[in-house]
Short mmCIF file of C-alpha atoms in Angstrom, two decimals:
data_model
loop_
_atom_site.label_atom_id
_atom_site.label_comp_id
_atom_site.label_asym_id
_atom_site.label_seq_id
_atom_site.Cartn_x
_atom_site.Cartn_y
_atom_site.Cartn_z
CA UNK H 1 -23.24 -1.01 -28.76
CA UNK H 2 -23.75 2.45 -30.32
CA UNK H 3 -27.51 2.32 -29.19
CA UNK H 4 -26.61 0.98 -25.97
CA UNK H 5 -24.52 4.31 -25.15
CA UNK H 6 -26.49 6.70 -26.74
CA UNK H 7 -30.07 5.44 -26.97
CA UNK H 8 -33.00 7.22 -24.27
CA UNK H 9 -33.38 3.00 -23.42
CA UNK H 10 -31.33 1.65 -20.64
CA UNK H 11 -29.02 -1.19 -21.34
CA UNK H 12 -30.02 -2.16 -17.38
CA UNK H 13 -32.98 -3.62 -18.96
CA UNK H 14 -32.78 -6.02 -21.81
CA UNK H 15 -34.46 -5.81 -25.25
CA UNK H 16 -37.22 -8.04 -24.29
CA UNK H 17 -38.57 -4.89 -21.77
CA UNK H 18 -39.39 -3.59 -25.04
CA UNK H 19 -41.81 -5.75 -26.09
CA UNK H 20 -43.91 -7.87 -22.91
CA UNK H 21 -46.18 -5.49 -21.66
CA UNK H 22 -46.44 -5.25 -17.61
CA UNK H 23 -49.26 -4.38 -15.55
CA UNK H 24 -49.56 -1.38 -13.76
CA UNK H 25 -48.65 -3.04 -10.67
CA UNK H 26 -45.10 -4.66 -11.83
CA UNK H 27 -43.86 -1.48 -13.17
CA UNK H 28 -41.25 1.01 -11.56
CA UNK H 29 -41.53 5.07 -11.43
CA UNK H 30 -40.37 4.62 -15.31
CA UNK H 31 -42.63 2.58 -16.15
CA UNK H 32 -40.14 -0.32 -16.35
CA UNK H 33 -40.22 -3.80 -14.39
CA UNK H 34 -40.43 -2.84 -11.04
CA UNK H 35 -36.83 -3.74 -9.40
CA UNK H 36 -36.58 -5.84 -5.99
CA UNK H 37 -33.11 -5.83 -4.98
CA UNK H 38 -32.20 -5.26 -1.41
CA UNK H 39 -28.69 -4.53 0.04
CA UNK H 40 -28.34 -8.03 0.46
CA UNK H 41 -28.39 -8.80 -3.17
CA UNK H 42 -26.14 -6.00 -4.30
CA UNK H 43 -23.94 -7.13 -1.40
CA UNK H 44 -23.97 -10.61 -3.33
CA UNK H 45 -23.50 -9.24 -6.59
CA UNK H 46 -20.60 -6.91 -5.78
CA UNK H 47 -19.17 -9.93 -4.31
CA UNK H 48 -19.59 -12.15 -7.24
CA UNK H 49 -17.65 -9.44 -9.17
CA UNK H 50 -15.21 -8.36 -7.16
CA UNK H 51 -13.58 -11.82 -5.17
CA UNK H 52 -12.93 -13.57 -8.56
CA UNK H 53 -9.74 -14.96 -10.55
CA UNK H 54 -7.99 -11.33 -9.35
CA UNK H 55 -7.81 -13.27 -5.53
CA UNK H 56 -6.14 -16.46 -6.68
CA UNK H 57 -2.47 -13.83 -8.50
CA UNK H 58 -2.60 -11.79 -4.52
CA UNK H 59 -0.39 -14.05 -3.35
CA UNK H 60 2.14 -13.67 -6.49
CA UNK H 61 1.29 -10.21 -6.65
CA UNK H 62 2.33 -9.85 -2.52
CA UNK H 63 5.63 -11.51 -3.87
CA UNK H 64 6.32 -8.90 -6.51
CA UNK H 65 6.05 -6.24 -3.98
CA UNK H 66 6.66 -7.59 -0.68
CA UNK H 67 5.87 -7.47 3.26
CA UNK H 68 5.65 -3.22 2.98
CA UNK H 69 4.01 -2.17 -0.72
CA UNK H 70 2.27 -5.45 -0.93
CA UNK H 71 -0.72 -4.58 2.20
CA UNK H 72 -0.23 -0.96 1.81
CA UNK H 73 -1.40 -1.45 -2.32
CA UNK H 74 -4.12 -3.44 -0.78
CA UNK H 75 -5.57 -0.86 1.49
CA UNK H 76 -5.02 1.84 -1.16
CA UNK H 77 -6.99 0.36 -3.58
CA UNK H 78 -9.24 -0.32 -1.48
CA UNK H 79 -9.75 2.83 -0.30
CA UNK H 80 -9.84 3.99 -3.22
CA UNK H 81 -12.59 2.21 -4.56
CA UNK H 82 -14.61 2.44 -2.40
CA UNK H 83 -14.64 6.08 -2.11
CA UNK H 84 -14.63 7.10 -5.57
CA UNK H 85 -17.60 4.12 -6.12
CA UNK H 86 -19.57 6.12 -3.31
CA UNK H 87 -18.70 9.12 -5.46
CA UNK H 88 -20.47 7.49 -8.29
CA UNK H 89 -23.40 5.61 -6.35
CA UNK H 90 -24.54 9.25 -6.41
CA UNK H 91 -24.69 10.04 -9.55
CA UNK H 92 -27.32 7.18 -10.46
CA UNK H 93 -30.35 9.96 -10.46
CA UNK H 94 -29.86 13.39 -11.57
CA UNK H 95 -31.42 16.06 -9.32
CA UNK H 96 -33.21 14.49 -6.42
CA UNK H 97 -31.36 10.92 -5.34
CA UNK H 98 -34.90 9.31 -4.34
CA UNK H 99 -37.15 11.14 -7.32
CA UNK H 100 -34.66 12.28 -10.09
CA UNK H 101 -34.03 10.92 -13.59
CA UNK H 102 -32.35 7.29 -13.60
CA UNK H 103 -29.65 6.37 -15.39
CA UNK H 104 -29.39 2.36 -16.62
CA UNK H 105 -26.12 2.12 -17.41
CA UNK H 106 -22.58 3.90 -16.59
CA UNK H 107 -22.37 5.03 -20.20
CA UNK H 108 -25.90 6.94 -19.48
CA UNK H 109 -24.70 8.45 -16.46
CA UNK H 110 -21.70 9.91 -17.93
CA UNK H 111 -23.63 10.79 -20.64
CA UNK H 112 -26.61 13.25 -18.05
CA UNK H 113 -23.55 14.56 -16.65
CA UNK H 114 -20.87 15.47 -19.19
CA UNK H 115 -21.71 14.43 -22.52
CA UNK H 116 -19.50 14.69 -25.52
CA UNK H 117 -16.35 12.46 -25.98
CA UNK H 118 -16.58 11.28 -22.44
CA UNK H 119 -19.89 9.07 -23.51
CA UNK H 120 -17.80 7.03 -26.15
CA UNK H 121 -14.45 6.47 -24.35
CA UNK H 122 -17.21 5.64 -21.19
CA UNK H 123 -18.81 2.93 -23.59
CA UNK H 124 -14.65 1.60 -24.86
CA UNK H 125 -13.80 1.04 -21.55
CA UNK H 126 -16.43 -0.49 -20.29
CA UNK H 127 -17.30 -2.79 -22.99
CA UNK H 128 -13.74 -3.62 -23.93
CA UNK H 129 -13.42 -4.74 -20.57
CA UNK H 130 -16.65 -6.68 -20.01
CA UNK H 131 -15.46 -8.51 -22.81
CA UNK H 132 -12.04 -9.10 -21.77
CA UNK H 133 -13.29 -9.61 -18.45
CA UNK H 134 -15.08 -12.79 -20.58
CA UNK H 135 -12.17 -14.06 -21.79
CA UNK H 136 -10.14 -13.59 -18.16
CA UNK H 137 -12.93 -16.05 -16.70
CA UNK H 138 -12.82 -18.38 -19.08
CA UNK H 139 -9.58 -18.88 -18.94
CA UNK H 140 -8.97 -19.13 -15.27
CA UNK H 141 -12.49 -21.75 -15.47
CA UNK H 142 -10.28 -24.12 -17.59
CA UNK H 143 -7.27 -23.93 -15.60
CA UNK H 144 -9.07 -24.59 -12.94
CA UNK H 145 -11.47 -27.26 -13.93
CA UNK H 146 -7.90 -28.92 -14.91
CA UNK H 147 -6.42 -28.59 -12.05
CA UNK H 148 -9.07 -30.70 -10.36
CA UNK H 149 -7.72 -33.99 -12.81
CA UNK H 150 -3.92 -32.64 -12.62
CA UNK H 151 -4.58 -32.91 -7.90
CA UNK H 152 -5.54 -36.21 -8.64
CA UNK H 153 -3.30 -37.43 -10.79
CA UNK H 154 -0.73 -36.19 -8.85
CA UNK H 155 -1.96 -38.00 -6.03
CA UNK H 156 -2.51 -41.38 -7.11
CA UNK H 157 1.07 -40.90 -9.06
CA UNK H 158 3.66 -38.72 -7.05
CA UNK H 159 4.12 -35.36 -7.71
CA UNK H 160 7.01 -35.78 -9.75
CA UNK H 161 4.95 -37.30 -12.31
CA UNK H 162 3.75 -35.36 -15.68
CA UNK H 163 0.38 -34.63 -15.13
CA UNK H 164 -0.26 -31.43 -17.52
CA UNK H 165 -3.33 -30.86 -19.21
CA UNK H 166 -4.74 -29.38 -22.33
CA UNK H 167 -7.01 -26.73 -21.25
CA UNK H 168 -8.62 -26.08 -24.67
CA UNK H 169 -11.05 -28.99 -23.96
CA UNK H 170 -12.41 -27.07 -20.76
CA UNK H 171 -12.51 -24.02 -22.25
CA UNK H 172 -14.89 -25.25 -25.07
CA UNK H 173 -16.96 -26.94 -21.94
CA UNK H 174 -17.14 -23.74 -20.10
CA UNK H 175 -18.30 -21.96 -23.14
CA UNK H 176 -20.82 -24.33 -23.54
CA UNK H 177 -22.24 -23.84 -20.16
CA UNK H 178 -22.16 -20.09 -21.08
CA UNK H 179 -24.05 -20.40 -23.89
CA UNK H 180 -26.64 -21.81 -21.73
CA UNK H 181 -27.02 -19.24 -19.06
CA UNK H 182 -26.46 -16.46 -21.48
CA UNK H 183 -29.78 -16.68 -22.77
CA UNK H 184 -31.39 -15.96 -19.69
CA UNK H 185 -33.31 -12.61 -20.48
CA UNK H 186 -31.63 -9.33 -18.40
CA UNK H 187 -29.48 -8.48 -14.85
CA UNK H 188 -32.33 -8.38 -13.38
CA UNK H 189 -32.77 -12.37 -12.73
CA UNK H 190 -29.20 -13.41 -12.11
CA UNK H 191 -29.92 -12.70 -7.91
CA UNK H 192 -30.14 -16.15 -7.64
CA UNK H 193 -27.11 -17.29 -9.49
CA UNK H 194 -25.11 -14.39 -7.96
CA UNK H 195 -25.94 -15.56 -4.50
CA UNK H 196 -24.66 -19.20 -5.23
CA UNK H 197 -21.65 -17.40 -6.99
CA UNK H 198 -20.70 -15.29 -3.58
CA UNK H 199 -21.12 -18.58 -1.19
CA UNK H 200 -18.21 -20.30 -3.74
CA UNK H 201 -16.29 -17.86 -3.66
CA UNK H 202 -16.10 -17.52 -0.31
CA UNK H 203 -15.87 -20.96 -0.09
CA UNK H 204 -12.66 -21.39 -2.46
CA UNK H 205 -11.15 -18.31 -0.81
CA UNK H 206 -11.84 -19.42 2.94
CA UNK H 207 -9.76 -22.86 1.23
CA UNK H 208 -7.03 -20.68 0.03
CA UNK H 209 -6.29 -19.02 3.31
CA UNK H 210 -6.72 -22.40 5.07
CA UNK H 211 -4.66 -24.12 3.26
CA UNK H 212 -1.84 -21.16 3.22
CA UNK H 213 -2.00 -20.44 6.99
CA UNK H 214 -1.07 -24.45 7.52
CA UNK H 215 1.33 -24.36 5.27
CA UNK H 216 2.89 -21.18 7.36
CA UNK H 217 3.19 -23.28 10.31
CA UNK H 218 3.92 -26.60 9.22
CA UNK H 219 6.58 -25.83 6.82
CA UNK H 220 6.88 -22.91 4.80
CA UNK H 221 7.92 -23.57 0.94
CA UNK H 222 10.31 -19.85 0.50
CA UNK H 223 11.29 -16.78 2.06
CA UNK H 224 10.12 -13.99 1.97
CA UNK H 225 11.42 -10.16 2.11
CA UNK H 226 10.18 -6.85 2.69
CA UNK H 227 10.98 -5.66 -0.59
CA UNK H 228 9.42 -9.34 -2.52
CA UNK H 229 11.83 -11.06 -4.95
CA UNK H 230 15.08 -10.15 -4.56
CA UNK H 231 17.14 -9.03 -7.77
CA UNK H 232 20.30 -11.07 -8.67
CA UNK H 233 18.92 -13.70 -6.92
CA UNK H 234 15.11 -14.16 -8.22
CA UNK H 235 14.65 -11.85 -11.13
CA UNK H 236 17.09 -9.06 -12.88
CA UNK H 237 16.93 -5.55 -12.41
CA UNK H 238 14.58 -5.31 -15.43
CA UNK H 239 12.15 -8.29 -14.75
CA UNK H 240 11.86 -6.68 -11.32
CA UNK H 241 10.52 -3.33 -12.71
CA UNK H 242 8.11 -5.13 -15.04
CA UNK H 243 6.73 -7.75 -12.44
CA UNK H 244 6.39 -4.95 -10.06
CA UNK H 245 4.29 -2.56 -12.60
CA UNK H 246 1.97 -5.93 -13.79
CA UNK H 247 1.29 -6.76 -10.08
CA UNK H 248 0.14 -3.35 -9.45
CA UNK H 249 -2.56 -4.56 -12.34
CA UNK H 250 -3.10 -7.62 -10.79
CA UNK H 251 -4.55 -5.90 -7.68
CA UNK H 252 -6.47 -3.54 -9.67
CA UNK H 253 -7.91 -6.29 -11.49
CA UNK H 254 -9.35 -7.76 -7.83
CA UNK H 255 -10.89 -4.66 -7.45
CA UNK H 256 -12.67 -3.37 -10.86
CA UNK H 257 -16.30 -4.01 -10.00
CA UNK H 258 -16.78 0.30 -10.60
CA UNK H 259 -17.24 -1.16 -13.95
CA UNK H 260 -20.73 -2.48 -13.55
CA UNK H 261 -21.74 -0.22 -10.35
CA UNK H 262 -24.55 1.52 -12.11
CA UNK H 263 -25.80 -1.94 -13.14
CA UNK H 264 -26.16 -3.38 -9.97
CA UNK H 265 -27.73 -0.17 -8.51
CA UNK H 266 -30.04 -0.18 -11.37
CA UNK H 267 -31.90 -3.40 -9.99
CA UNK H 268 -32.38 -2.10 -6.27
CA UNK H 269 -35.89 -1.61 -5.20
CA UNK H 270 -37.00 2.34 -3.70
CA UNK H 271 -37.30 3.50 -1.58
CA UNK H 272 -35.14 3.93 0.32
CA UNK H 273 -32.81 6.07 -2.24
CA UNK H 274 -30.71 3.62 -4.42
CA UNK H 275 -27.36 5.80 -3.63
CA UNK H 276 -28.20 5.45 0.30
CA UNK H 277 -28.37 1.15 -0.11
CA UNK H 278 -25.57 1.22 -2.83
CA UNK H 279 -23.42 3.01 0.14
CA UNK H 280 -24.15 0.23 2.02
CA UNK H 281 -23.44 -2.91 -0.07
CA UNK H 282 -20.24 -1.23 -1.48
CA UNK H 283 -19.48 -0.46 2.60
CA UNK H 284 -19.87 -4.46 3.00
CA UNK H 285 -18.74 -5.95 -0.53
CA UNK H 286 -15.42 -3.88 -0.39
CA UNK H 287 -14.87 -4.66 3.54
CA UNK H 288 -15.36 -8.36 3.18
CA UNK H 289 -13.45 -8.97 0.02
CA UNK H 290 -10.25 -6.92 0.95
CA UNK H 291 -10.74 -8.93 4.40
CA UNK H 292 -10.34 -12.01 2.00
CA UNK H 293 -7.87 -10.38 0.09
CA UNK H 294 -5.07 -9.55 3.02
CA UNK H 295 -5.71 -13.31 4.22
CA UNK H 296 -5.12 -14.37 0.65
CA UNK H 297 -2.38 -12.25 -0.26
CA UNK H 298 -0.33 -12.18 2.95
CA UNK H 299 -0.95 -16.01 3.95
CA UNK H 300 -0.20 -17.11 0.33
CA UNK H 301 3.29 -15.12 0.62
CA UNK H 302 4.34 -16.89 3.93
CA UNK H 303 3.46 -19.95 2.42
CA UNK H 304 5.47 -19.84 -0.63
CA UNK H 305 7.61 -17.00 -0.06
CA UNK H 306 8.96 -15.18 -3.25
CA UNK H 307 8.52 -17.93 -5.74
CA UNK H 308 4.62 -17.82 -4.88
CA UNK H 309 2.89 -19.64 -8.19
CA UNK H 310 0.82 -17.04 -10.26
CA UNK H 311 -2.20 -19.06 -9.48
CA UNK H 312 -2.38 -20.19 -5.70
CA UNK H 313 -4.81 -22.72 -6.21
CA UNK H 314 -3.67 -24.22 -9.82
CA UNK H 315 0.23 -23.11 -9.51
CA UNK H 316 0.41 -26.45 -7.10
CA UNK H 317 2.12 -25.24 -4.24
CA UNK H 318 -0.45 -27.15 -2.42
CA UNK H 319 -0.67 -30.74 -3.15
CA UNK H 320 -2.61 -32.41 -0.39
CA UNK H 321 -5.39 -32.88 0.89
CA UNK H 322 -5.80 -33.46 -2.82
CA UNK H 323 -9.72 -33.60 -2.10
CA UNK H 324 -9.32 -30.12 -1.00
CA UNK H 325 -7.93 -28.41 -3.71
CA UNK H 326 -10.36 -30.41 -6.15
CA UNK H 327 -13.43 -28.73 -4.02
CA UNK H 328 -11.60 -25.14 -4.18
CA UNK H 329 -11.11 -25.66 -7.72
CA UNK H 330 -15.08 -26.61 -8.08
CA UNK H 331 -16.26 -23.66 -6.54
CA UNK H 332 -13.98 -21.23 -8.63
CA UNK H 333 -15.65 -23.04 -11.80
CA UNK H 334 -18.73 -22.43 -10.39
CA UNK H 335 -18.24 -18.76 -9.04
CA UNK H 336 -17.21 -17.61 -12.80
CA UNK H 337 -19.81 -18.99 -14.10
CA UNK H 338 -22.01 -16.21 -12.04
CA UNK H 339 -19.19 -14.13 -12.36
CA UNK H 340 -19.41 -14.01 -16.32
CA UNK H 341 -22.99 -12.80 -16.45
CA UNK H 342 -22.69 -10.52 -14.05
CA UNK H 343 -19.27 -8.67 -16.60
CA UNK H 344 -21.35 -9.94 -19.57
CA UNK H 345 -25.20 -9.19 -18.97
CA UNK H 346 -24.92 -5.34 -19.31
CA UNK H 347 -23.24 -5.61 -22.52
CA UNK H 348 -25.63 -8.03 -24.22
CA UNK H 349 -28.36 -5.34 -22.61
CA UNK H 350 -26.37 -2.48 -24.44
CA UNK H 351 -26.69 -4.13 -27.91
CA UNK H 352 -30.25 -5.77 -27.79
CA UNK H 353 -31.39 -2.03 -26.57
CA UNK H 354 -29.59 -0.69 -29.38
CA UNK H 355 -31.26 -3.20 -32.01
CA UNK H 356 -34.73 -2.94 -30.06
CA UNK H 357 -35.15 0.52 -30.88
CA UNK H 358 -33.61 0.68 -34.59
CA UNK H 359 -35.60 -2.53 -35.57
CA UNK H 360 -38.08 -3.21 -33.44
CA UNK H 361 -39.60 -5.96 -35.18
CA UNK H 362 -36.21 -8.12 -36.01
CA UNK H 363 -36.76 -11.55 -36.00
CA UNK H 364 -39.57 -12.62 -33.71
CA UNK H 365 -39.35 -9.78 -31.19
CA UNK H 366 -35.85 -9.92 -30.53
CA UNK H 367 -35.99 -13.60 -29.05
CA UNK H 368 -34.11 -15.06 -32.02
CA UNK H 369 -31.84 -12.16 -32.55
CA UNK H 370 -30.96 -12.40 -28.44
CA UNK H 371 -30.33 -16.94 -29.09
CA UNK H 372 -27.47 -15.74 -32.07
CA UNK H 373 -26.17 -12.90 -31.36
CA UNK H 374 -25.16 -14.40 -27.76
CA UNK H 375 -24.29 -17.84 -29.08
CA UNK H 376 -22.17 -15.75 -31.62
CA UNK H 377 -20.38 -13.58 -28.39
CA UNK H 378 -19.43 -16.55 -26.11
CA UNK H 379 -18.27 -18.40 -29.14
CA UNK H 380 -15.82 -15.64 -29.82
CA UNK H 381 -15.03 -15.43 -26.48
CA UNK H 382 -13.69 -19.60 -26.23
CA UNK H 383 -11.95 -18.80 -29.10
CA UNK H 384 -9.96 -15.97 -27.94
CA UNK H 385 -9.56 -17.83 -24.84
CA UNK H 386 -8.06 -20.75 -26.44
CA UNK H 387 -5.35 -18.03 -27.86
CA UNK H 388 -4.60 -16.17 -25.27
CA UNK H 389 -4.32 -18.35 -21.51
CA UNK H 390 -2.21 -16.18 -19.84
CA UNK H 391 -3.17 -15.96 -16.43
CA UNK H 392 -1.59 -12.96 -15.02
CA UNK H 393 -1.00 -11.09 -17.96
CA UNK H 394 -4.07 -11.16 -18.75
CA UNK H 395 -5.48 -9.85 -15.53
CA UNK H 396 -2.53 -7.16 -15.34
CA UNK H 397 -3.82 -5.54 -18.81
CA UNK H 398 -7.79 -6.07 -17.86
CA UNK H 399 -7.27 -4.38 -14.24
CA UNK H 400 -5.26 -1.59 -15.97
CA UNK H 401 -7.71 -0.92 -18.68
CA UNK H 402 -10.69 -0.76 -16.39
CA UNK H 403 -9.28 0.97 -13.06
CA UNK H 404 -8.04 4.64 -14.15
CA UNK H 405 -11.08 5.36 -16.17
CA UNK H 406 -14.17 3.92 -14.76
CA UNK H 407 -13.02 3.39 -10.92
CA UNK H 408 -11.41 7.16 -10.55
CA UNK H 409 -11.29 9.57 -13.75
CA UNK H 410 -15.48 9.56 -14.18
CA UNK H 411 -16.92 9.03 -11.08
CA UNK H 412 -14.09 12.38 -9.89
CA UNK H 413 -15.32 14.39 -13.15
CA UNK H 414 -18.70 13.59 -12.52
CA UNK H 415 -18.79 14.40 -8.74
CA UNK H 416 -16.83 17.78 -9.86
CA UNK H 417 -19.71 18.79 -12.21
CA UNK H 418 -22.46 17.30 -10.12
CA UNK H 419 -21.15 19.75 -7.36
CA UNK H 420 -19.95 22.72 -9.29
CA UNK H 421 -16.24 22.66 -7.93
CA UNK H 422 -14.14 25.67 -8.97
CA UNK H 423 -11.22 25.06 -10.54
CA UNK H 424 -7.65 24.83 -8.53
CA UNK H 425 -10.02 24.96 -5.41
CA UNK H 426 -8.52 22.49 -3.00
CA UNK H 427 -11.03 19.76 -3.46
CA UNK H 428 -10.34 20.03 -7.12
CA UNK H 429 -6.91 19.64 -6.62
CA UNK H 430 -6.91 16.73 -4.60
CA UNK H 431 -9.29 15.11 -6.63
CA UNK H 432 -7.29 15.21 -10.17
CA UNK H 433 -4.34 14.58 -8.40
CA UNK H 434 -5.57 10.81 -7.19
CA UNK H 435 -6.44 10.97 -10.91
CA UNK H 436 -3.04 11.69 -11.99
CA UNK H 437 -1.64 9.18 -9.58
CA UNK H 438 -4.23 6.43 -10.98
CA UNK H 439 -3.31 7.23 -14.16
CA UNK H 440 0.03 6.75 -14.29
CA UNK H 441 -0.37 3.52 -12.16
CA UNK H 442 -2.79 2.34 -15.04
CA UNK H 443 -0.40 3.29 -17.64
CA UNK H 444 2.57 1.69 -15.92
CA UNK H 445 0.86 -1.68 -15.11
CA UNK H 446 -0.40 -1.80 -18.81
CA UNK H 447 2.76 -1.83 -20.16
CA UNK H 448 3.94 -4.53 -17.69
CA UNK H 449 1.14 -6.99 -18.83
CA UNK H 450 1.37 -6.39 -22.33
CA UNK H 451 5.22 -6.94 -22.20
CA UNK H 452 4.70 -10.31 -20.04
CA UNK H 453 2.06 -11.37 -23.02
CA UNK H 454 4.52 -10.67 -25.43
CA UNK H 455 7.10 -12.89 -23.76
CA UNK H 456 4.66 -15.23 -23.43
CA UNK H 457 3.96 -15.82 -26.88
CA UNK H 458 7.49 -16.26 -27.29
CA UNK H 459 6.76 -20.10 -26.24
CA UNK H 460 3.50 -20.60 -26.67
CA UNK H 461 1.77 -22.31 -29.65
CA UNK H 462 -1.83 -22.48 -30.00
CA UNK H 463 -3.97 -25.72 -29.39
CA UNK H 464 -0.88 -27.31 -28.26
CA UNK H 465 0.59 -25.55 -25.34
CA UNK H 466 -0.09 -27.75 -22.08
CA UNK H 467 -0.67 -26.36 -18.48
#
């Protein structure tokens, strides 16, 4: 990981760059594989990131907060992200944005522009939270991929009938099947998976809001309020705080794709400038997914009203047309499948760079290294998975972690030292106060997740707990 931060290689570009030799022809202004993404297939990737588990806790989330914070967060961080991703979309070249220096990675982009301690709390974040991101798939894989046998159980039946699950068995399958596609060599060939990754996703969310709006008008399961649960008659005074704070992290969760920005730029073809197409597909991916996301959120709420499940799709709220939720439940297996090596991809880049260069002749070229080392990382990953299913928890401390520091504090320190701002100049102002802001909303919904883990484990016991 050290190499992958600090190293002159890119960690866009996996260790086996290092050794195939290309043609004249195939190579880039750097000498690298020459890149052929289009706007389309950032569009797709961004998309694969961004509308995954965090869509199926909107609806709870909406619940926590209600008919007036609940849209308004939406829009906010929304807005957010998408302006302080255009912020960083410019900082992919130094100097000229069509002929400057690339950077491969976020951690080398914070590195050409400020260096220091920023580099290695740039690499924590973003690493930490690929990884956790890795574990927050898995898990909501399995619950999903049960769900599919718990809809038809409760089908053929009655819904009053015990139909839980152990998950632990899917989560060893989806590990398996990660395993598989994690040896596929760098970023740079997972268009095709991403692609099949945004149509499910649309596909399971399109369900979602299907199912939710006919649920509205047939016959609505709660009610709702502008203010969400209510306390004294849902929650206490205390749960109420704490719900509130970890939906706040639930919606940042939907929205941390910042994370892997520089990543996805890094495989767009040029010209035209990478920052000008990046624009673009962040301009589309954030439009259509918070699109999604009001639908989800606000449709999910009228359906179920305050006592929305945590998982729209799983929390079984919706029992029929059982067929339906078992295809919704397929596609959001399938989605985080893409979605997993899209988080996971630039981290396995960081360390094979890292290895590449320090022992360049390890074990067959780094072929055998890349088949253990990755085995080794998704094994880990089942495991921890297996430990730790809390849905939205989990997503409350993964969004927090990830959307202060690498969807608002670097891309606004970068832009400030990219441009030369003077300090306590107005646009300096407003620009560390939405950091302030994002940081206390980061802090706040942090401590709301970690305190709803800790409950959790209260109950739970390992290998045996049933969902």
């Amino acid at each position: 990981m050290g190499g992958g931060i600090n190293g002159s290689g890119g960690a866009g570009a996996s260790a086996m760059d290092v050794y195939l030799p290309r043609s004249q022809g195939d190579v880039d202004d750097d000498g690298k594989e020459r890149r052929t993404g289009t706007v389309w297939t950032a569009t797709a990737h961004i998309i694969t990131a961004v509308i995954g588990s965090g869509v199926l806790s909107l609806a709870w989330a909406m619940a926590q907060l209600g008919w007036v914070a609940g849209p308004i967060t939406l829009l906010l961080f929304a807005a957010i992200t998408f302006y302080t991703c255009g912020l960083l979309a410019d900082c992919y070249r130094v100097g000229d944005p069509a002929t400057g220096k690339r950077n491969y990675t976020y951690t080398h982009t914070v590195k050409s522009y400020l260096g220091g301690w920023h580099v290695w709390f740039c690499g924590f974040c973003q690493y930490v939270n690929m990884f956790g991101t890795g574990i927050g798939y898995t898990i909501t894989a399995s619950i999903s991929a049960a769900a599919i046998n718990k809809s038809n159980c409760y089908h053929w039946r009655g819904h009053g009938t015990d139909c839980s699950q152990n998950t632990s068995a899917y989560i060893i399958g989806f590990g398996v099947v990660q395993a598989v596609f994690c040896q596929l060599p760098n970023f740079h060939e997972l268009w095709w998976l991403s692609i099949i990754a945004a149509v499910m996703s649309f596909s399971y969310a399109a369900i979602a809001v299907g199912m939710s709006l006919a649920q509205t008008i047939m016959d609505p399961l709660g009610r709702t309020t502008l203010t969400g649960t209510v306390v004294g008659v849902d929650v206490d005074a205390t749960q109420k705080v704490w719900l509130t704070f970890q939906a706040l992290g639930n919606v940042a969760f939907a929205y941390s794709y910042a994370i892997i920005l520089i990543e996805i730029q890094d495989t767009l073809r040029s010209p035209p400038p990478e920052n000008a197409t990046m624009r673009r597909a962040t301009a589309m991916g954030i439009s259509t997914t918070t699109g999604f996301y009001m639908l989800c959120g606000c449709l999910g709420y009228s359906a179920f009203g305050n006592a929305a499940p945590g998982n729209i799709l799983t929390g079984f709220g919706f029992y029929e047309p059982y067929w339906l939720v078992d295809v919704a439940n397929a596609c959001i297996v399938v989605h985080l499948v893409g979605g997993f090596q899209v988080f996971c991809q630039p981290l396995f880049a960081a360390v094979e760079g890292g290895v590449a260069r320090r022992c360049p002749g390890l074990l067959g070229g780094g072929r055998v290294f890349r088949l253990v080392w990755r085995t080794a990382f998704v094994a880990v990953i089942t495991l921890l998975a297996i430990l730790m299913p809390f849905f939205n928890s989990i997503l409350g401390i993964l969004g927090s972690i990830a959307f202060w520091p690498l969807t608002v504090f670097f891309p606004v320190e970068m832009y400030i030292h990219q441009r030369q701002l003077p300090r306590f100049c107005a646009k300096w102002v407003a620009l560390q106060s939405l950091s302030l802001v994002c940081f206390l909303v980061t802090v706040a919904a942090c401590a709301a997740s970690i305190q709803g883990v800790l409950d959790s484990l209260k109950t739970y016991v390992p290998f045996k707990t049933r969902s």
